mmCIF file of C-alpha atoms in Angstrom:
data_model
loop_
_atom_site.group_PDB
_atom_site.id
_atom_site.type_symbol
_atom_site.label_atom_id
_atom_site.label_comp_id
_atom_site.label_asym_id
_atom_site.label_seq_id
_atom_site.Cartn_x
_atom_site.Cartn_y
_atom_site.Cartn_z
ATOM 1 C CA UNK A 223 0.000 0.000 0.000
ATOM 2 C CA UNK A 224 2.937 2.239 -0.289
ATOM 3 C CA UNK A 225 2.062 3.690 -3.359
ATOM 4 C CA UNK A 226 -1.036 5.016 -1.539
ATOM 5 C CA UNK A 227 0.037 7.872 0.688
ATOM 6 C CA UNK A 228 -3.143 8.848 2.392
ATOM 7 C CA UNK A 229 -3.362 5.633 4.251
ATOM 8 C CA UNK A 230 0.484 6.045 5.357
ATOM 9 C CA UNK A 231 1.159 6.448 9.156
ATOM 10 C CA UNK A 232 1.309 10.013 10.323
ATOM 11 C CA UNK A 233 3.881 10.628 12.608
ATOM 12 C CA UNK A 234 4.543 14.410 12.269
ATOM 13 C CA UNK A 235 2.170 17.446 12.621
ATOM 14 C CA UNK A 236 2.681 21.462 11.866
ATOM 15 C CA UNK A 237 1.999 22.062 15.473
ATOM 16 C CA UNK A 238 5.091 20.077 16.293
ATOM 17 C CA UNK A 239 7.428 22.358 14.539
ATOM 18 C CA UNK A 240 9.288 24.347 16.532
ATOM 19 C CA UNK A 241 10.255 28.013 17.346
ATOM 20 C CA UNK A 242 12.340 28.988 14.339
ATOM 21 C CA UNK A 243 13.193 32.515 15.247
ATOM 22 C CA UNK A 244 16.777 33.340 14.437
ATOM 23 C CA UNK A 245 16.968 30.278 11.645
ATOM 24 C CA UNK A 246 17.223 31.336 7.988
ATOM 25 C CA UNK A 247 15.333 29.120 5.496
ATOM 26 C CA UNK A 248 15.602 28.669 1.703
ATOM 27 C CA UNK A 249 12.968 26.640 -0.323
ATOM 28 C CA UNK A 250 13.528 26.693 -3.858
ATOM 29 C CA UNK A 251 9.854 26.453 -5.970
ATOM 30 C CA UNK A 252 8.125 28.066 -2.969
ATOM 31 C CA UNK A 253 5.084 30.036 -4.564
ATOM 32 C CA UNK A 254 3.290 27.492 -5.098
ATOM 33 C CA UNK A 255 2.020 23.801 -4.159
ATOM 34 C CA UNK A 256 4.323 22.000 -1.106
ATOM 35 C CA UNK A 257 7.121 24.814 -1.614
ATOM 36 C CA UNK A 258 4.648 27.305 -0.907
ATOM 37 C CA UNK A 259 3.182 25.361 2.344
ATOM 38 C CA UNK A 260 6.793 24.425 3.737
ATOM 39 C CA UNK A 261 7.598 28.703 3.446
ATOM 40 C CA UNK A 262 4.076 29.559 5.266
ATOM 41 C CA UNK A 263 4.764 27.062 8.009
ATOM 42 C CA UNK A 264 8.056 28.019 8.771
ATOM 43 C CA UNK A 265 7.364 31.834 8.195
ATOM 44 C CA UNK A 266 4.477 30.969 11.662
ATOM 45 C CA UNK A 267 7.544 29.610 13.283
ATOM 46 C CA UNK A 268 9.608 33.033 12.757
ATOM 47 C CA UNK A 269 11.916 31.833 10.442
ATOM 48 C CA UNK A 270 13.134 34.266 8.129
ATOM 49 C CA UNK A 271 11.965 32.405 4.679
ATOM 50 C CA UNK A 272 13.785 33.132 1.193
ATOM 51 C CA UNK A 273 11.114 32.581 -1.662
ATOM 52 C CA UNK A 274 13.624 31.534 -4.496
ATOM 53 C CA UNK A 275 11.481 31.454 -7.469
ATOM 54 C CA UNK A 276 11.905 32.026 -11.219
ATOM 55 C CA UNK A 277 8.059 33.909 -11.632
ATOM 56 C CA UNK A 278 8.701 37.674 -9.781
ATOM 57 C CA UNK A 279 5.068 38.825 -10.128
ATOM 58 C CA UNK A 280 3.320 35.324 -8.954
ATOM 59 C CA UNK A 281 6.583 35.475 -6.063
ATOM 60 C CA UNK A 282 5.817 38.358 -4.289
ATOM 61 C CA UNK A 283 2.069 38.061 -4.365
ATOM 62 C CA UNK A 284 2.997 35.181 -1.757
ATOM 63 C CA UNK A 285 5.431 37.001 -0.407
ATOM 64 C CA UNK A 286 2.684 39.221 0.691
ATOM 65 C CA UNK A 287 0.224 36.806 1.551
ATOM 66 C CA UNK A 288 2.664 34.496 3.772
ATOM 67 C CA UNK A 289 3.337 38.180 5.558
ATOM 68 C CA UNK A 290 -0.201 38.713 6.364
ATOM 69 C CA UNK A 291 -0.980 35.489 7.120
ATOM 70 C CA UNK A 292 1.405 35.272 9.614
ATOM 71 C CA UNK A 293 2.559 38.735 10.945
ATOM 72 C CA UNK A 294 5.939 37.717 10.129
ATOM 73 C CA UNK A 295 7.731 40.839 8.053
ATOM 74 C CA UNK A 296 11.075 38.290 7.332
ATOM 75 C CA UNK A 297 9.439 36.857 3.843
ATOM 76 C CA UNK A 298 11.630 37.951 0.874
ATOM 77 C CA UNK A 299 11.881 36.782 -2.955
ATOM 78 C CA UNK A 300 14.873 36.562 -4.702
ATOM 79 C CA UNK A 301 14.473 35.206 -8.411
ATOM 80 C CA UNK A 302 15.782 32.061 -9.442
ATOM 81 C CA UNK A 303 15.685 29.823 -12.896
ATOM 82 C CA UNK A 304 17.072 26.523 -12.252
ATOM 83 C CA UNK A 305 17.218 26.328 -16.496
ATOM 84 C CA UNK A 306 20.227 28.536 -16.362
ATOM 85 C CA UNK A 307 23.012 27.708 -13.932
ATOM 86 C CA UNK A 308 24.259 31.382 -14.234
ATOM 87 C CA UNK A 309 21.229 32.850 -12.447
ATOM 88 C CA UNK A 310 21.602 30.107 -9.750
ATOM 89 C CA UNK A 311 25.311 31.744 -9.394
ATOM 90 C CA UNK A 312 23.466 35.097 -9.630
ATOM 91 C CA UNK A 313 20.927 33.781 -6.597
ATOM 92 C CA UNK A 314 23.504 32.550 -4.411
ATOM 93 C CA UNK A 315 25.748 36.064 -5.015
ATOM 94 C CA UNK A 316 22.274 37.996 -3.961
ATOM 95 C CA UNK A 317 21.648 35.883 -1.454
ATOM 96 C CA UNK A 318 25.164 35.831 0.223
ATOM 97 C CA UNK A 319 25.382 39.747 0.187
ATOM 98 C CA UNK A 320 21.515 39.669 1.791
ATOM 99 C CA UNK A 321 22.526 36.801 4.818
ATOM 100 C CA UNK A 322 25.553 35.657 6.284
ATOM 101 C CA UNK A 323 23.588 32.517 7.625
ATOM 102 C CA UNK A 324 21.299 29.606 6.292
ATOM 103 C CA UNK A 325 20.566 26.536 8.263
ATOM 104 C CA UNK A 326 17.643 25.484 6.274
ATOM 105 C CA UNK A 327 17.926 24.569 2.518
ATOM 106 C CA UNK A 328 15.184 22.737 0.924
ATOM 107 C CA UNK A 329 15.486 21.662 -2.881
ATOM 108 C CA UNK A 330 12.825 21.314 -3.445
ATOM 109 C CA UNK A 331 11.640 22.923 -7.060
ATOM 110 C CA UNK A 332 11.392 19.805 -9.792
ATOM 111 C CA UNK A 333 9.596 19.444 -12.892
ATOM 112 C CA UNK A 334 8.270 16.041 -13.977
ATOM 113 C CA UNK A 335 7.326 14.074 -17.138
ATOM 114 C CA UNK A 336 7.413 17.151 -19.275
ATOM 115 C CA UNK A 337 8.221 16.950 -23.320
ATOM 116 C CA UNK A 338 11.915 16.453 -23.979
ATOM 117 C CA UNK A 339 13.847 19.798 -23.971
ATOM 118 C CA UNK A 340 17.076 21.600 -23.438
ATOM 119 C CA UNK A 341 18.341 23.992 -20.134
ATOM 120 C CA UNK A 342 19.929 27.105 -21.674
ATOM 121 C CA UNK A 343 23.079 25.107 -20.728
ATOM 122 C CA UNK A 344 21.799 22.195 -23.515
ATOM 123 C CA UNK A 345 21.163 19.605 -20.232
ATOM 124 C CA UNK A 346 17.986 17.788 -20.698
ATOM 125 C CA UNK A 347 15.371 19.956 -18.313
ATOM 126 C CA UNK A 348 14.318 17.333 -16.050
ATOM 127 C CA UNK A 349 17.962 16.346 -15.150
ATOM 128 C CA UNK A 350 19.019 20.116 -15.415
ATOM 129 C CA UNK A 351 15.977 21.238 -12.985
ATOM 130 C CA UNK A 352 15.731 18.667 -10.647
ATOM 131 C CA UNK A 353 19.792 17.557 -10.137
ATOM 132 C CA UNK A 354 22.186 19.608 -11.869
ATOM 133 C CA UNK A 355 20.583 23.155 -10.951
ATOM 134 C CA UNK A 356 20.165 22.004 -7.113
ATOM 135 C CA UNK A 357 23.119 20.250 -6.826
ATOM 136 C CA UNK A 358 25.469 23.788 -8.119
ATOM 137 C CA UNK A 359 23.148 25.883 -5.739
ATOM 138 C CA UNK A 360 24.018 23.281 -2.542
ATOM 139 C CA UNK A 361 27.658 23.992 -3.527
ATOM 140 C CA UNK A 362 27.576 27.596 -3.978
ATOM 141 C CA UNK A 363 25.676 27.669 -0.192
ATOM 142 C CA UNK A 364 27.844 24.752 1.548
ATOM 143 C CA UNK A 365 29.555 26.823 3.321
ATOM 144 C CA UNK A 366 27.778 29.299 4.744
ATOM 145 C CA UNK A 367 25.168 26.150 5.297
ATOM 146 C CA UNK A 368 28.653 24.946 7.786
ATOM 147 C CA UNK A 369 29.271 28.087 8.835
ATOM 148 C CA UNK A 370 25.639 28.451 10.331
ATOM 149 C CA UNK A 371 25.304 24.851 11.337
ATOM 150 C CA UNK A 372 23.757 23.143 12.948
ATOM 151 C CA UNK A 373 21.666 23.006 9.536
ATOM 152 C CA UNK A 374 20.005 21.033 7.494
ATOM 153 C CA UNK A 375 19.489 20.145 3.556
ATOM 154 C CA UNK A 376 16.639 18.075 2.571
ATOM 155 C CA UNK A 377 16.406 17.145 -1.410
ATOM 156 C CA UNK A 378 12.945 16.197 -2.503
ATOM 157 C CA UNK A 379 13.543 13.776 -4.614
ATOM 158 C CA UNK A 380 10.104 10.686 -5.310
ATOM 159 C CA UNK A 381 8.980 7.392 -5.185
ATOM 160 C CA UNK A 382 9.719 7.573 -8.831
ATOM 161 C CA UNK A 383 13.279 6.495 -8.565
ATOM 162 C CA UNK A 384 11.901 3.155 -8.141
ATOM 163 C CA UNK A 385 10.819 3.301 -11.927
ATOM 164 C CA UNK A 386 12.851 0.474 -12.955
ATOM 165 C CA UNK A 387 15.669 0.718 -15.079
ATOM 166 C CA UNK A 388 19.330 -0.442 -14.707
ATOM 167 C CA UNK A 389 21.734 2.356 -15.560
ATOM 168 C CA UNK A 390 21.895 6.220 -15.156
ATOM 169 C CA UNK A 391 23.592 6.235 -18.661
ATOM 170 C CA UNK A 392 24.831 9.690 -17.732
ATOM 171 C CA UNK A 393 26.695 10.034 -20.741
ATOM 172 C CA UNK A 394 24.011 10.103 -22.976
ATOM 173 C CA UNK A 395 20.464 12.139 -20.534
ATOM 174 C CA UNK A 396 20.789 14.716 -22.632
ATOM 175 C CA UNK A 397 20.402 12.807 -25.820
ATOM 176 C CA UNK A 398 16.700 13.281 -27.818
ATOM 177 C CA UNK A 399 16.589 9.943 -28.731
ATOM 178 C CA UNK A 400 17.392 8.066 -25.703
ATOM 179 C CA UNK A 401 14.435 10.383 -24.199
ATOM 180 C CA UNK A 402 11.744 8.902 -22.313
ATOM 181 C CA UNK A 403 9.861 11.309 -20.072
ATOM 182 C CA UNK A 404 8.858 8.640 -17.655
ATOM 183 C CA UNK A 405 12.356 6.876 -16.828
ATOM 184 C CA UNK A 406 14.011 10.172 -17.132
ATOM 185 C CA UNK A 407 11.927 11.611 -14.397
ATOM 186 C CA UNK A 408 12.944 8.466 -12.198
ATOM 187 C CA UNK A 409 16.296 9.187 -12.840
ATOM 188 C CA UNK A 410 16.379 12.423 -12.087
ATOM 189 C CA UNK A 411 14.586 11.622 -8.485
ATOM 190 C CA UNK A 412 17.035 9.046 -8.331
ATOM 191 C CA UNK A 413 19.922 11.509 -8.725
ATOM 192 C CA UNK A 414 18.540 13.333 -5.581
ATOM 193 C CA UNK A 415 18.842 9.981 -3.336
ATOM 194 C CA UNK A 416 22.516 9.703 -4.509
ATOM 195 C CA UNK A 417 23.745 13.435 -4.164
ATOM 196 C CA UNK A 418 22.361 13.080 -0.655
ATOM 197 C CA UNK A 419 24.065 10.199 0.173
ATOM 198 C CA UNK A 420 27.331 11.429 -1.304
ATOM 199 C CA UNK A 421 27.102 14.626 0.433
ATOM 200 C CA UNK A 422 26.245 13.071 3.872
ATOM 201 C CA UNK A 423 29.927 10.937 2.741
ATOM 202 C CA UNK A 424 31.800 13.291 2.297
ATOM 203 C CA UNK A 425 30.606 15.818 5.186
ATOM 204 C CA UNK A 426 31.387 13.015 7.561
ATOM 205 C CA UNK A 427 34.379 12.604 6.256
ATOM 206 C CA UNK A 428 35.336 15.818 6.729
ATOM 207 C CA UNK A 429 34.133 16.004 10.600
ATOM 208 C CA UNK A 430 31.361 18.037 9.393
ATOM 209 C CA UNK A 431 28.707 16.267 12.180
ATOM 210 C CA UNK A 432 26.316 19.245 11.958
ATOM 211 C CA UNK A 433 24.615 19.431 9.039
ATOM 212 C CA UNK A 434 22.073 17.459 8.129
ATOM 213 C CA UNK A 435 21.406 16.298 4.770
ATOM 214 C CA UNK A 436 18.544 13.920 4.080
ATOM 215 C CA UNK A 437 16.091 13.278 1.049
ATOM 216 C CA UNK A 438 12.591 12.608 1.133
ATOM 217 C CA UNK A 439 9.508 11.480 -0.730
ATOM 218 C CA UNK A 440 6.524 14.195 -0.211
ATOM 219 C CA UNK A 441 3.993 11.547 -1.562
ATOM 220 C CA UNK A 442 1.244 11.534 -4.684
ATOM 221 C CA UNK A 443 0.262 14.876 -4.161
ATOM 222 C CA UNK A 444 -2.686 17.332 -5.822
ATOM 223 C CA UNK A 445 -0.303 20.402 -7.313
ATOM 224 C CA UNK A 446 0.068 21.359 -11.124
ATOM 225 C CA UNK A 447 3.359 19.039 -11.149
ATOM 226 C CA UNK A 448 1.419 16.398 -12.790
ATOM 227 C CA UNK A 449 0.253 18.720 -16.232
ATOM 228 C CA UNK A 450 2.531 16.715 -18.689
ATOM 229 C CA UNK A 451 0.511 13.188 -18.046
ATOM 230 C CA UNK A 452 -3.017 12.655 -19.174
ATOM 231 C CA UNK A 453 -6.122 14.044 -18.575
ATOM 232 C CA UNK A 454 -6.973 10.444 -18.203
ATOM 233 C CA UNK A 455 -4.242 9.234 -15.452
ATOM 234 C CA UNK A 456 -4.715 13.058 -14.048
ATOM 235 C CA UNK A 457 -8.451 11.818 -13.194
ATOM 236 C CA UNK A 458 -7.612 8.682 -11.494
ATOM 237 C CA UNK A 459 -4.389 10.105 -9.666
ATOM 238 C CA UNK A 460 -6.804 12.588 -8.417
ATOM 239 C CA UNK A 461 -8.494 9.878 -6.618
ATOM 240 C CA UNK A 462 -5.966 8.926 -4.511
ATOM 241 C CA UNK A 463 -3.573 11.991 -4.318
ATOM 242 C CA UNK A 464 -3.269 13.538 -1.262
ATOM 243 C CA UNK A 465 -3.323 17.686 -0.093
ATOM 244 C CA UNK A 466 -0.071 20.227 -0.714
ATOM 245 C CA UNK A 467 -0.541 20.365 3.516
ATOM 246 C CA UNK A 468 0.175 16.880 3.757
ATOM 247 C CA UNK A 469 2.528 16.690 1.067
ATOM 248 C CA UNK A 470 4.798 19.491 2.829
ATOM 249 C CA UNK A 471 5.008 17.263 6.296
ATOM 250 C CA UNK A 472 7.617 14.921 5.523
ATOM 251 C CA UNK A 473 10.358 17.776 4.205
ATOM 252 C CA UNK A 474 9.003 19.870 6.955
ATOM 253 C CA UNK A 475 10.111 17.092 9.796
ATOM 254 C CA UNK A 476 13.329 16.604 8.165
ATOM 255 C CA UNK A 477 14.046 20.759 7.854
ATOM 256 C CA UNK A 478 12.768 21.681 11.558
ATOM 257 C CA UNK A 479 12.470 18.630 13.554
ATOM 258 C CA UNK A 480 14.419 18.022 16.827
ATOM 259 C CA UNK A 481 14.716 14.504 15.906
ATOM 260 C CA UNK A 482 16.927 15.347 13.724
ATOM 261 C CA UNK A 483 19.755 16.237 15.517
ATOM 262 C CA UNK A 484 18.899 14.306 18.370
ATOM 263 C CA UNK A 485 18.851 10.635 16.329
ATOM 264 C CA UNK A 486 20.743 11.852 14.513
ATOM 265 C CA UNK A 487 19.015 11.699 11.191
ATOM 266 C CA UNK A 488 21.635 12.195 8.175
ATOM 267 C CA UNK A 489 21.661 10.829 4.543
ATOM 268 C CA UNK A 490 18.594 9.120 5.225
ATOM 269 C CA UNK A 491 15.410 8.989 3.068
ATOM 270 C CA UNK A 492 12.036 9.642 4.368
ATOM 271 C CA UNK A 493 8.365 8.950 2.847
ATOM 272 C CA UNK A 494 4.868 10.534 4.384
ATOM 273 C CA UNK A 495 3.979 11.155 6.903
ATOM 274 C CA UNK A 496 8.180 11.557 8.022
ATOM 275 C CA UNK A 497 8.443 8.032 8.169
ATOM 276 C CA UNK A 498 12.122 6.279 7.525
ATOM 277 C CA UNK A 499 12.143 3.665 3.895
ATOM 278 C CA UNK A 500 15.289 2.481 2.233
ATOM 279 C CA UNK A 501 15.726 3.574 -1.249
ATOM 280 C CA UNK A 502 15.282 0.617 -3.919
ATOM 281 C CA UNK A 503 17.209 0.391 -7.380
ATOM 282 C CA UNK A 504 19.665 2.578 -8.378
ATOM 283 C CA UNK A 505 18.967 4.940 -5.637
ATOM 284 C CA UNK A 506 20.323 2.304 -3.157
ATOM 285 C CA UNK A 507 23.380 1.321 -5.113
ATOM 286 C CA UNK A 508 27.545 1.232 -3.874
ATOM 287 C CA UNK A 509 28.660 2.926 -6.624
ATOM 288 C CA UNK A 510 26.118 5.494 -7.965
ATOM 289 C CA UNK A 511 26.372 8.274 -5.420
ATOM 290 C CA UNK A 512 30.458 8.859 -6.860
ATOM 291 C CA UNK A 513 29.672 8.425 -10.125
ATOM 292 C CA UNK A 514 27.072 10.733 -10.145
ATOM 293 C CA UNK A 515 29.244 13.449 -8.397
ATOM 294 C CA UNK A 516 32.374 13.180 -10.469
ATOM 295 C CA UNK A 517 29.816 13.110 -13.714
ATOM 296 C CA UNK A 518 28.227 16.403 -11.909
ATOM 297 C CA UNK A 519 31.441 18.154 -11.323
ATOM 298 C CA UNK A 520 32.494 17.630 -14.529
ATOM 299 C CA UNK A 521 29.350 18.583 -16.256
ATOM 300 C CA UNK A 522 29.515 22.402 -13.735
ATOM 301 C CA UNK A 523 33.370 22.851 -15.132
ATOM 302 C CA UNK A 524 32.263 22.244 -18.719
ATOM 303 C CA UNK A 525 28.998 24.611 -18.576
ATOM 304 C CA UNK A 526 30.549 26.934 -16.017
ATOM 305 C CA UNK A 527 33.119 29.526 -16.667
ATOM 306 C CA UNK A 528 35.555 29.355 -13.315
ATOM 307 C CA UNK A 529 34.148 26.899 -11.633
ATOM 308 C CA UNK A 530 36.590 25.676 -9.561
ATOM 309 C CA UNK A 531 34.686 22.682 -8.089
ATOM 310 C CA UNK A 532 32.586 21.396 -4.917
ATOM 311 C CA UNK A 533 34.095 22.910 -1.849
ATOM 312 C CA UNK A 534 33.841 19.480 -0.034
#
């Protein structure tokens, strides 16, 4: 019954998020569906909440209405298109000369099953939205995320990565005939399971103990994510898909909880309602999380002009 989210076991509520005042939280894709939900909650907390959107006008009409909603002034845009890695480099530089802290970042922006296209950087979208884009901005914000730890990273990735197929075949995502919109989207979820576990590596290895990066599943749920499948498979998804609210609760306990830190909780991956699963396929291979950092890195220096590489 995994597959069917509503009938999961809920073991985390809003009301047991707690005080954020003083924390700094970034949520890439936060204007609308879960995004939007994870910056409202958190904004009631007293976080100070970065909106990091590519839309300006559709932005800051939530800025405003997360500010009135909650009486909490610290709600800011800053514009971000994860199609073009030099405006993430642009975000981060705004964003750096705005805050000298972060302890929450939550990738959490993706696109899914859409028609095959190019980034401006000629990556296939899906892998360019969902990995590629997230993974530069995590680098670009690494330190500051140590600097300000404890803190946390949570990658959204999807119970999609257990689409089956056998290989990443890297090399070749960004090829139009290789394209299928279905097992690309798995992959790309897929990719978020690895980079996490990677990252968790390689912090540890580095006696980094206090940040927390983890990945999660937010579950089926009712946003406009789902407008490149059928009207058909929309109507029966509908059926069983479950609220943006609910949706949010999973990333939420891994951004905010105490658990967290107290379990501690790192390079794990979570399904609703912030409940621990193993990853299955690729996602839960030896060798994938490396190879899909050294094909990353080398993919940023090729697209990049001066990028130096992955402080870590």
């Amino acid at each position: 019954m995994d597959f069917i989210d509503i009938f999961a076991k809920r073991s985390f509520e809003f009301n047991q998020i707690p005080d954020l005042k003083g924390k700094v939280a970034l949520i890439t894709g936060s204007n609308t569906g879960i995004g939007k939900v994870c910056a409202l909650e958190m904004a009631k907390q007293g976080a100070t909440v970065i909106l990091a959107c590519r839309n300006e006008e559709k932005t800051l009409k939530v800025v405003e209405e997360i500010k009135s909603q909650t009486g909490n002034q610290n709600v800011e845009f800053i514009q971000l298109n994860l199609l073009k890695l030099s405006s993430v480099k642009d975000f981060a530089d705004q964003f750096l000369a705005r805050h000298n802290e972060l302890h929450i970042l939550v990738n959490n922006a993706g696109v899914m099953m859409c028609p095959f296209s190019l980034s401006e950087d000629g990556i296939e979208t899906q892998f360019a939205t969902n990995h590629v884009a997230h993974y530069y901005l995590t680098m670009l914000l690494l330190p500051v995320l140590e600097k300000s730890a404890p803190s946390r990273i949570v990658n959204v990735s999807s119970i999609a990565h257990r689409v089956p197929f056998k290989e990443l075949n890297l090399e070749t995502i960004s090829d139009p005939s290789k394209y299928n919109k279905y097992i690309h989207y798995g992959k790309s979820k897929t990719c978020n399971i690895l980079f996490t576990r990677e990252l968790n590596k390689r912090l540890q290895a580095k006696g980094v103990n206090n940040v927390y990066v983890n990945s999660n599943h937010p579950g089926g749920v009712k946003t406009d994510l789902y407008r490149h499948i059928s009207s058909i498979m929309n109507a029966v998804l509908n059926r069983f898909l479950i609220t943006p609210e609910d949706g949010a609760l999973t990333q939420l306990y891994l951004a905010t909880s105490p658990d967290v830190e107290e379990k501690p909780i790192k390079g794990e991956y979570y399904v609703p309602f912030a409940n621990h699963a193993e990853p299955q396929g690729v996602a839960a291979s030896e060798d994938g999380p490396l190879k899909l950092w050294e094909f990353t890195e080398n993919l940023l220096k090729e697209k990049v002009p001066g990028y130096e590489g992955a402080p870590i």
